[in-house]
CSV table of C-alpha atoms and ligand atoms in Angstrom, one decimal:
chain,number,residue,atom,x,y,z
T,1,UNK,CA,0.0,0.0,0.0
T,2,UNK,CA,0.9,3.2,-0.7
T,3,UNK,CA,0.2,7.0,0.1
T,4,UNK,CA,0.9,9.9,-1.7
T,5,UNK,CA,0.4,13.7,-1.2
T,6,UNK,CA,-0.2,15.8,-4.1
T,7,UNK,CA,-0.8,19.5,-4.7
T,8,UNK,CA,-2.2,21.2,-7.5
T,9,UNK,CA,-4.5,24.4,-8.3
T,10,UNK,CA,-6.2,22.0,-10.8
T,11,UNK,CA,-7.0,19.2,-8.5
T,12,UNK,CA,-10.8,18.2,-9.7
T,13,UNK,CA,-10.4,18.0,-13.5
T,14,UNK,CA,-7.5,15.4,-12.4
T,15,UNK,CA,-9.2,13.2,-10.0
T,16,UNK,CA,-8.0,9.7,-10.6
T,17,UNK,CA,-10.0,7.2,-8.6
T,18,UNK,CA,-7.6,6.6,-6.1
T,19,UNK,CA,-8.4,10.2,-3.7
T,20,UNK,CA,-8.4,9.6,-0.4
T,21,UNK,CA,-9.2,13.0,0.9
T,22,UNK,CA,-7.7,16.2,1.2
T,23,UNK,CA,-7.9,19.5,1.4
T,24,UNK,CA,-9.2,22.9,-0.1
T,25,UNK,CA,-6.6,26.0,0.7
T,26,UNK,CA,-7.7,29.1,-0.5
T,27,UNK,CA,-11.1,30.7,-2.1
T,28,UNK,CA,-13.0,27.4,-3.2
T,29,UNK,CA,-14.7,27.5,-6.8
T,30,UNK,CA,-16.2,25.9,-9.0
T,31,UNK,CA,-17.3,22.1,-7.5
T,32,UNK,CA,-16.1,20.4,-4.4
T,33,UNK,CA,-14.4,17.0,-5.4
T,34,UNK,CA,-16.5,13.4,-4.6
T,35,UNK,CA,-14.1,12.6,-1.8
T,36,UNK,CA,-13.7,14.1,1.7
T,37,UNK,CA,-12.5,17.6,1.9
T,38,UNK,CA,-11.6,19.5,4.2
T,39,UNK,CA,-12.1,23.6,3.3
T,40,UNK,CA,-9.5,25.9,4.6
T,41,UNK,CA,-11.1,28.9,3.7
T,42,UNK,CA,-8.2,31.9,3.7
T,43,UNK,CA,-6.7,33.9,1.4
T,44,UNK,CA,-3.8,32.5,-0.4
T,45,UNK,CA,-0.4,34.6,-0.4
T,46,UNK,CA,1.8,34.7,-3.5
T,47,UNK,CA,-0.1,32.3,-5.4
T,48,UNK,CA,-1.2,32.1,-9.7
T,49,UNK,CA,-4.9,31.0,-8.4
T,50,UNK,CA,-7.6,31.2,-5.9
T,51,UNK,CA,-7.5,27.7,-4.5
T,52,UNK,CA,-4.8,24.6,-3.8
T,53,UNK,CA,-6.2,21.2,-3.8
T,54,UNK,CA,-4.2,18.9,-1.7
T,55,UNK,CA,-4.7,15.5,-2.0
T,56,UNK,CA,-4.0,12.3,-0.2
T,57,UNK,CA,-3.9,9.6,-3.4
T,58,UNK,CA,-3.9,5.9,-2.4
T,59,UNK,CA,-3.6,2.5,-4.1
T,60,UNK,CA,-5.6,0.4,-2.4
T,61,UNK,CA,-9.3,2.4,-1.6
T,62,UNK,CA,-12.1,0.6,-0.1
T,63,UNK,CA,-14.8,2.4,0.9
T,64,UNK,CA,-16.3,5.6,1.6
T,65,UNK,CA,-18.6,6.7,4.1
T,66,UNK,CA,-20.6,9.2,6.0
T,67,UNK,CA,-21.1,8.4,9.7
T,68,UNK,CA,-20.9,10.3,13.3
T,69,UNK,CA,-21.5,13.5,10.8
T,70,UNK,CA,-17.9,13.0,9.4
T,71,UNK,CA,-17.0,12.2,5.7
T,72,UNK,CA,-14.5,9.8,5.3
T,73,UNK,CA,-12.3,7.4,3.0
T,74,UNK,CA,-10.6,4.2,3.8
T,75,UNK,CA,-8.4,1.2,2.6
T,76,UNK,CA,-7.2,-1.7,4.1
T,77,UNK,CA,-4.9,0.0,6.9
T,78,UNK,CA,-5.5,4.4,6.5
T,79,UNK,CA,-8.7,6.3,6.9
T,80,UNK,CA,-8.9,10.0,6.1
T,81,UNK,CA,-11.9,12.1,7.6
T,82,UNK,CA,-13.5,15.5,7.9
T,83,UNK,CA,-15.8,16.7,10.5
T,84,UNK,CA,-17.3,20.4,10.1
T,85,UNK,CA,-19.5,21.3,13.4
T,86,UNK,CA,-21.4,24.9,13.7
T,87,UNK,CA,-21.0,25.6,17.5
T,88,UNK,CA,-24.4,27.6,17.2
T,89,UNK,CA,-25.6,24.1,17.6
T,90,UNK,CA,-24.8,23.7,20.7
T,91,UNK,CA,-25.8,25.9,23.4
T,92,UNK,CA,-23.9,27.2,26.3
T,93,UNK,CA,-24.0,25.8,29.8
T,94,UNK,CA,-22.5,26.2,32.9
T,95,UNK,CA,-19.9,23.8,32.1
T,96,UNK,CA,-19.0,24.6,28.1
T,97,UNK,CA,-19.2,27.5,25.7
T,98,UNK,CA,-20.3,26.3,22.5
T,99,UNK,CA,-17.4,26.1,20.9
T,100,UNK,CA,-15.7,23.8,24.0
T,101,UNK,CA,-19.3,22.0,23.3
T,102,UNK,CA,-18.6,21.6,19.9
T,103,UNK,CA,-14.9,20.6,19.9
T,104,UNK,CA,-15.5,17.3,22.5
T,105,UNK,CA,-18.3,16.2,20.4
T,106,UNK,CA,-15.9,16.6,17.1
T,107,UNK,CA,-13.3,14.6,18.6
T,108,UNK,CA,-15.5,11.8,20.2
T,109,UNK,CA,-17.4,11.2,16.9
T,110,UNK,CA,-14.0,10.6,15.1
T,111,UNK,CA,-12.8,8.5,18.1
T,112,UNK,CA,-16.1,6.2,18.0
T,113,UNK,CA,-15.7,6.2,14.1
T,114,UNK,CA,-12.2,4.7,13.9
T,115,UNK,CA,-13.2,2.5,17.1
T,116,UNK,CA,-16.5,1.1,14.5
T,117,UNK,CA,-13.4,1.2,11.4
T,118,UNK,CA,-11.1,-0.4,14.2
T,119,UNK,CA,-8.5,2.2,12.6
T,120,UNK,CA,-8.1,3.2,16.2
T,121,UNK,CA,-4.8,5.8,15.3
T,122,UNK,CA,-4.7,9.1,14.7
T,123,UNK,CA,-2.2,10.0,13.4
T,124,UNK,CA,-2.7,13.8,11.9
T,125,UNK,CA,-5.4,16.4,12.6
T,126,UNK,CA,-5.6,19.5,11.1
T,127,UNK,CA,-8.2,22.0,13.2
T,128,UNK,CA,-9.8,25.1,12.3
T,129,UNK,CA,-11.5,27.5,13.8
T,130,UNK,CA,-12.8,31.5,13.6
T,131,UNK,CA,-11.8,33.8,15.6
T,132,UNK,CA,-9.4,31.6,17.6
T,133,UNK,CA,-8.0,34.6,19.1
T,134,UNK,CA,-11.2,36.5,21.0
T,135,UNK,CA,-12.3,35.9,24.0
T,136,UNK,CA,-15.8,35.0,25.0
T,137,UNK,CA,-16.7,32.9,27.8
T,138,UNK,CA,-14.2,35.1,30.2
T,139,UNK,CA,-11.5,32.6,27.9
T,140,UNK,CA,-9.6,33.0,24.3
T,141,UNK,CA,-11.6,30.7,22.1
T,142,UNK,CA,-8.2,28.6,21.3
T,143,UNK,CA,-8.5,28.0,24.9
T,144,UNK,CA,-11.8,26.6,25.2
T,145,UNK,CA,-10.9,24.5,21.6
T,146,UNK,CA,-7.9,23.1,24.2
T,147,UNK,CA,-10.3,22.1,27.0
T,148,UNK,CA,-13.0,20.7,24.7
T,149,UNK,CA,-10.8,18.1,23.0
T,150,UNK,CA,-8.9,17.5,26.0
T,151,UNK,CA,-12.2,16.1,27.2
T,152,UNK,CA,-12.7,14.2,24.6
T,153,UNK,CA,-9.5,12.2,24.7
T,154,UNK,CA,-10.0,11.5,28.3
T,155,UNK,CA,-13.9,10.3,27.9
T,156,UNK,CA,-12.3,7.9,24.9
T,157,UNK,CA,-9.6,7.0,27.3
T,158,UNK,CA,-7.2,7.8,24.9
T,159,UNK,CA,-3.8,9.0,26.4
T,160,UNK,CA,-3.7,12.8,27.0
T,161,UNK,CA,0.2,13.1,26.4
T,162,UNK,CA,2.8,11.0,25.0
T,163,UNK,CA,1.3,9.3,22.2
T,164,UNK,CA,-0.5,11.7,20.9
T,165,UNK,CA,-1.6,12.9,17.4
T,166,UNK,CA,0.8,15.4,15.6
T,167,UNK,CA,-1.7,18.6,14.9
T,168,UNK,CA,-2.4,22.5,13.7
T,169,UNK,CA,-4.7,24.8,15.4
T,170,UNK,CA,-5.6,27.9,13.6
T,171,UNK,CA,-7.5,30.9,13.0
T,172,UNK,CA,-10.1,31.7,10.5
T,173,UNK,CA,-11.9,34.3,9.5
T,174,UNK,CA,-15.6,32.5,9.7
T,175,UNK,CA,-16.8,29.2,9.2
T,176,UNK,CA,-17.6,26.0,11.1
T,177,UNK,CA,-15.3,24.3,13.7
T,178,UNK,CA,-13.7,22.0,11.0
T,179,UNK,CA,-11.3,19.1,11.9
T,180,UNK,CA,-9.7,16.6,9.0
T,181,UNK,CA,-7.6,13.9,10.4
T,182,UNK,CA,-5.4,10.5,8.7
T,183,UNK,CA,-5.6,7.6,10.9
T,184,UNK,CA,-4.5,4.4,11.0
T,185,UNK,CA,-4.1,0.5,12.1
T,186,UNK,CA,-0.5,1.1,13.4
T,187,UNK,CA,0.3,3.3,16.0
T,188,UNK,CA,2.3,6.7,15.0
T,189,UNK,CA,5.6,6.9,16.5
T,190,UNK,CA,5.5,11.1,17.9
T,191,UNK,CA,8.0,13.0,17.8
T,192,UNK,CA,8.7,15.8,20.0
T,193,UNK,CA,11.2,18.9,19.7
T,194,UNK,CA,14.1,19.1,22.3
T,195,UNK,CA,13.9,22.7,22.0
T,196,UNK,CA,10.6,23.3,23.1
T,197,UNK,CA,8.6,21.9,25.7
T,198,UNK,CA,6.3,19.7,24.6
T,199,UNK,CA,2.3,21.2,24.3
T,200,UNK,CA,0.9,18.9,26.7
T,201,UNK,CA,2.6,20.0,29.4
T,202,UNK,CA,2.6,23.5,28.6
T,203,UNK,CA,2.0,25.5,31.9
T,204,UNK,CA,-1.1,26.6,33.1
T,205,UNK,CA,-0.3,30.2,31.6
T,206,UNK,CA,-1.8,29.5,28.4
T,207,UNK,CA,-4.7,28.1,29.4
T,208,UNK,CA,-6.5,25.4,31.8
T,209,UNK,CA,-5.9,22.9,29.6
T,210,UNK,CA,-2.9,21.7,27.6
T,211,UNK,CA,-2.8,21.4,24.2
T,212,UNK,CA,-3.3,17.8,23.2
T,213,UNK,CA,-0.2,17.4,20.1
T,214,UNK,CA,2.6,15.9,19.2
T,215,UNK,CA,5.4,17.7,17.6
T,216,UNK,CA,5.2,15.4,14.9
T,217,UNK,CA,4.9,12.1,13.9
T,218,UNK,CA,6.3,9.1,11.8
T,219,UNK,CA,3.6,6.9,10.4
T,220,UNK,CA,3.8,3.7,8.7
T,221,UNK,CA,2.1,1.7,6.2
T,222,UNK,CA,3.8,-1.3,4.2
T,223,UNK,CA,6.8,-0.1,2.7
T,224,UNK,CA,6.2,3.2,3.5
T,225,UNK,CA,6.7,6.0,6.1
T,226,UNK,CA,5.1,9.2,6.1
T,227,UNK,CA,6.5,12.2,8.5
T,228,UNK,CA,4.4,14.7,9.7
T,229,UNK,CA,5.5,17.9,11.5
T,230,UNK,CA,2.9,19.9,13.7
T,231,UNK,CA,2.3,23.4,13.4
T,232,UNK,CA,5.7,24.5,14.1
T,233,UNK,CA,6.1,28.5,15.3
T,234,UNK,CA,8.9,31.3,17.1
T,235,UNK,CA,8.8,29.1,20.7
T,236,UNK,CA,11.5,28.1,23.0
T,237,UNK,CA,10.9,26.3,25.7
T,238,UNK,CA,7.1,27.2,26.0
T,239,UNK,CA,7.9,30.9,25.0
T,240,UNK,CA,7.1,32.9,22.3
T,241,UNK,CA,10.6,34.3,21.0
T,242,UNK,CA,10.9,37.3,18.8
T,243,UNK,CA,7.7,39.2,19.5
T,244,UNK,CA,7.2,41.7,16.9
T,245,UNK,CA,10.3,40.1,14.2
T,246,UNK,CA,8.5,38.2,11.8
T,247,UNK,CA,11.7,37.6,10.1
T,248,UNK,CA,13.4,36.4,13.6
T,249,UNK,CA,9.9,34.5,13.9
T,250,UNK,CA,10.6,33.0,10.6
T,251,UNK,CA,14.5,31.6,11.3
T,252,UNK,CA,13.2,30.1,14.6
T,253,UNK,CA,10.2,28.4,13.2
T,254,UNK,CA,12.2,27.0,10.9
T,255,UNK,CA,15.1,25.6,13.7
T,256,UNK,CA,12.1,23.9,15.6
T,257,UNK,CA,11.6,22.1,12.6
T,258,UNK,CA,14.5,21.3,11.4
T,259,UNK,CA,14.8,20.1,15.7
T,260,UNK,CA,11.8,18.1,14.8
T,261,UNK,CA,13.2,16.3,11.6
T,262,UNK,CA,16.5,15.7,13.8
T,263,UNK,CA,13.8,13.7,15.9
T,264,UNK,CA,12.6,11.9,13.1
T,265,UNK,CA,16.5,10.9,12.1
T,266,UNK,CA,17.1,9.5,15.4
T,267,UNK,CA,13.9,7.4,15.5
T,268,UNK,CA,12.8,6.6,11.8
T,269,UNK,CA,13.5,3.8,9.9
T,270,UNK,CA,14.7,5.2,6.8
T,271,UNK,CA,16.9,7.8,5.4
T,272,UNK,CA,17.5,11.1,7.0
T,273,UNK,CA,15.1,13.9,6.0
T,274,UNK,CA,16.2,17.0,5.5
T,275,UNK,CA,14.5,20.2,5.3
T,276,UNK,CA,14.2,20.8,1.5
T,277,UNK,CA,12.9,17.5,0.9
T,278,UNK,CA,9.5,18.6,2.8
T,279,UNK,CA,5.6,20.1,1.8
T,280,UNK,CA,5.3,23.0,3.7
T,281,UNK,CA,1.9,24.7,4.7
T,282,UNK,CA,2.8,28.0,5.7
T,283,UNK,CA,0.4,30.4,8.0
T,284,UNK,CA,1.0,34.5,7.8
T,285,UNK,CA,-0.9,36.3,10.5
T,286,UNK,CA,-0.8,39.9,8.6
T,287,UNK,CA,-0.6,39.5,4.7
T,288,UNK,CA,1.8,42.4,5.1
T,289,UNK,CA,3.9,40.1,6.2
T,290,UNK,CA,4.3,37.6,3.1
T,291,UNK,CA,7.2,39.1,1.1
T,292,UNK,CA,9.1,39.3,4.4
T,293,UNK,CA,8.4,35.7,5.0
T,294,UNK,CA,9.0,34.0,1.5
T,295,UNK,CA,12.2,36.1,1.5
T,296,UNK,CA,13.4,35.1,4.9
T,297,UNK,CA,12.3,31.2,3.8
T,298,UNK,CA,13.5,30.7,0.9
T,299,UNK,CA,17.2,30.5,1.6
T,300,UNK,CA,16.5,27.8,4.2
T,301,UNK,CA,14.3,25.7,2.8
T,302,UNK,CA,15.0,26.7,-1.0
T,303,UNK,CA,13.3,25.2,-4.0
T,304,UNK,CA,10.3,23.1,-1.7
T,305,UNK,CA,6.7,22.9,-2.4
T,306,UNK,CA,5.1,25.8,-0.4
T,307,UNK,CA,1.1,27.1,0.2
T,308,UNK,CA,1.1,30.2,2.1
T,309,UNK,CA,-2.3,31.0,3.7
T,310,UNK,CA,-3.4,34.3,5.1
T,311,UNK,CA,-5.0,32.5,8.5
T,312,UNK,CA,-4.6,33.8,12.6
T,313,UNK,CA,-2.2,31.4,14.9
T,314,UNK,CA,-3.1,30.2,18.2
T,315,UNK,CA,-1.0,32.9,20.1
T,316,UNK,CA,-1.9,36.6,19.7
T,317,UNK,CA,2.2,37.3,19.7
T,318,UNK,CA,3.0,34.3,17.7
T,319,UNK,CA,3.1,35.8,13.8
T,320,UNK,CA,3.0,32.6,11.5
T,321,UNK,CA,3.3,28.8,11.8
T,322,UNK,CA,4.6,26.8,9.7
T,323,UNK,CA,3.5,22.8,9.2
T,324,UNK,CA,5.3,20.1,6.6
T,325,UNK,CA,5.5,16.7,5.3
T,326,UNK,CA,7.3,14.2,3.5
T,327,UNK,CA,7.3,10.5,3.0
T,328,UNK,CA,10.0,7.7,2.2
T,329,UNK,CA,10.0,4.3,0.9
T,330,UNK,CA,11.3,1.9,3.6
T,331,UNK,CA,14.2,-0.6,1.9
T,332,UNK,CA,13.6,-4.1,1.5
T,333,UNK,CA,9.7,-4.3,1.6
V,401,3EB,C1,2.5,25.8,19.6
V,401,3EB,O1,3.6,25.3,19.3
V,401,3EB,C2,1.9,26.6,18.5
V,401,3EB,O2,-3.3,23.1,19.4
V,401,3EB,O3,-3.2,21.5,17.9
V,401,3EB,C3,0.8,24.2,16.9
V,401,3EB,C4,0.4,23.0,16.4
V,401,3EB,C5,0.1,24.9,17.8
V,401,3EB,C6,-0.8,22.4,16.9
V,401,3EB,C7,-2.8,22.5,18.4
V,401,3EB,C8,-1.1,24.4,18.3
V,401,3EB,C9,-1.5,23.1,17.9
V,401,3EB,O4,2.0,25.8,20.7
V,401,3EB,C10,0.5,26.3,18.3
């Protein structure tokens, strides 16, 4: 089996039979695509049209389906998903804003979905949200996304640090609570980043809860493994470093990860990564912003596939994020 990551701004007149999912960056037009898609709805930066289609291709599909609200793809050993929840659904109480409401019950549908699939690990989720920045509820919204899923997690008893899935959080302008995920019948190997301390145990300082993420995550599937890196941004330790320097931000973005892949080196089973080799995803808080960032990027990651969103990160100081991929055959399979 194999799994392969494509990007293109033509992505539905290709479609080959073998999508798994993926993912919609930019201003969507025209149709959405038969399989599950997860719409990042932001302003792309830089780039020759609206919208980037990036999809996960596999060799082996099996079947399809639309369960728990979440529309998902499978084989034999990977299922890819996408949940979109309107938070107005669900009304405050004493215990939960909506949106804290709304993020548990996103995260134990997909957990009772891949316990029915018996896909039982995650492996990758990508969440969005609006606003993730304001406060309501007397708490920044990111906050009560942290506490929400960290419920979740706990209810499934599903491990609240450690093995955890590798993960973005971020800001958008509007639209449902939307969460896309890859999971599979093999656990993940997580990777965390020496540099910083890792999310879950994060002090209370930025909010009740801990974030519930890995750093990254090496995943396999026969012959293959696939390396994820989280949402990567300008923090050491748990800090934010250069406040205000979104070109310091940049350079120290891009040491976490290359920390990250130095992980992935020590504990993968196939040749080293290294930075160039990688698809990045690339957040910009202020559009301003862009021309700094590509030209303070480019030198360090060179000639690599890049999407650069306009999109809010989880910190008010924190000024982009930066996530990636890559994948290598494994020898001798
Ligand atoms: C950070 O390192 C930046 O809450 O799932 C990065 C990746 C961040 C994932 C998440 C948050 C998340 O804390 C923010």
């Amino acid at each position: 089996m194999n799994l392969q990551f494509v990007s293109s701004s033509s992505v539905v007149s290709r479609e080959t039979g073998s999508e798994l999912g993926g993912a919609l960056v930019g201003v969507p037009t025209g149709s959405a695509p038969a399989w599950p898609v997860q719409r990042v709805v932001a302003p792309l930066l830089g780039a020759n049209a609206p919208v980037v289609g990036e999809t996960w291709l596999t060799d082996q599909l099996m079947t399809s389906g639309h369960s728990e609200g979440i529309a998902w793809r499978r084989s034999n050993g990977l299922l890819y998903g996408v949940i979109e929840l309107d938070e107005h659904d669900f009304p405050a109480t004493e215990k939960a804003s909506p949106l804290q409401a709304a993020s548990e019950e996103a995260y134990r549908r997909i957990f009772r979905l891949l316990d029915a699939e018996q896909l039982p690990y995650l492996w990758r989720v990508w969440n969005y949200l609006a606003e993730i920045n304001v406060e309501t509820y007397a708490l920044e919204r990111y906050r009560q996304f942290n506490i929400g899923r960290q419920d979740a997690f706990l209810e499934c008893r599903r491990g609240t640090t450690g093995n955890v899935p590798a993960a973005c959080a971020i800001g958008l302008a509007g639209g449902p609570l939307s969460i896309a995920f890859l999971a599979g019948d093999t656990p993940a190997v997580p990777l965390e980043n020496p540099r910083q301390v890792s999310a879950y145990n994060y002090p209370a300082d930025y909010g009740p809860r801990s974030p519930t993420f890995s750093r990254g995550a090496l995943a396999y599937l026969p012959g293959q493994e696939i390396l994820f890196i989280s949402g990567t941004a300008s923090i050491v330790g748990h800090q934010t470093v250069f406040p205000g320097d979104v070109a310091g931000q940049c350079r120290e973005s891009v040491a976490n990860i290359q920390a990250v892949i130095g992980e992935a080196n020590r504990l993968g089973r196939s040749g080293p990564y290294s930075l160039t080799e990688l698809s990045f995803r690339v957040y910009v808080r202020h559009a301003g912003d862009f021309p700094v960032v590509r030209e303070t990027l480019l030198p360090l990651i060179g000639n690599a596939e890049i999407v650069y969103v306009q999109a809010d990160i989880c910190r008010h100081d924190l000024l982009l994020e930066i996530e990636a991929m890559a994948s290598h055959l494994l020898e001798g399979s």
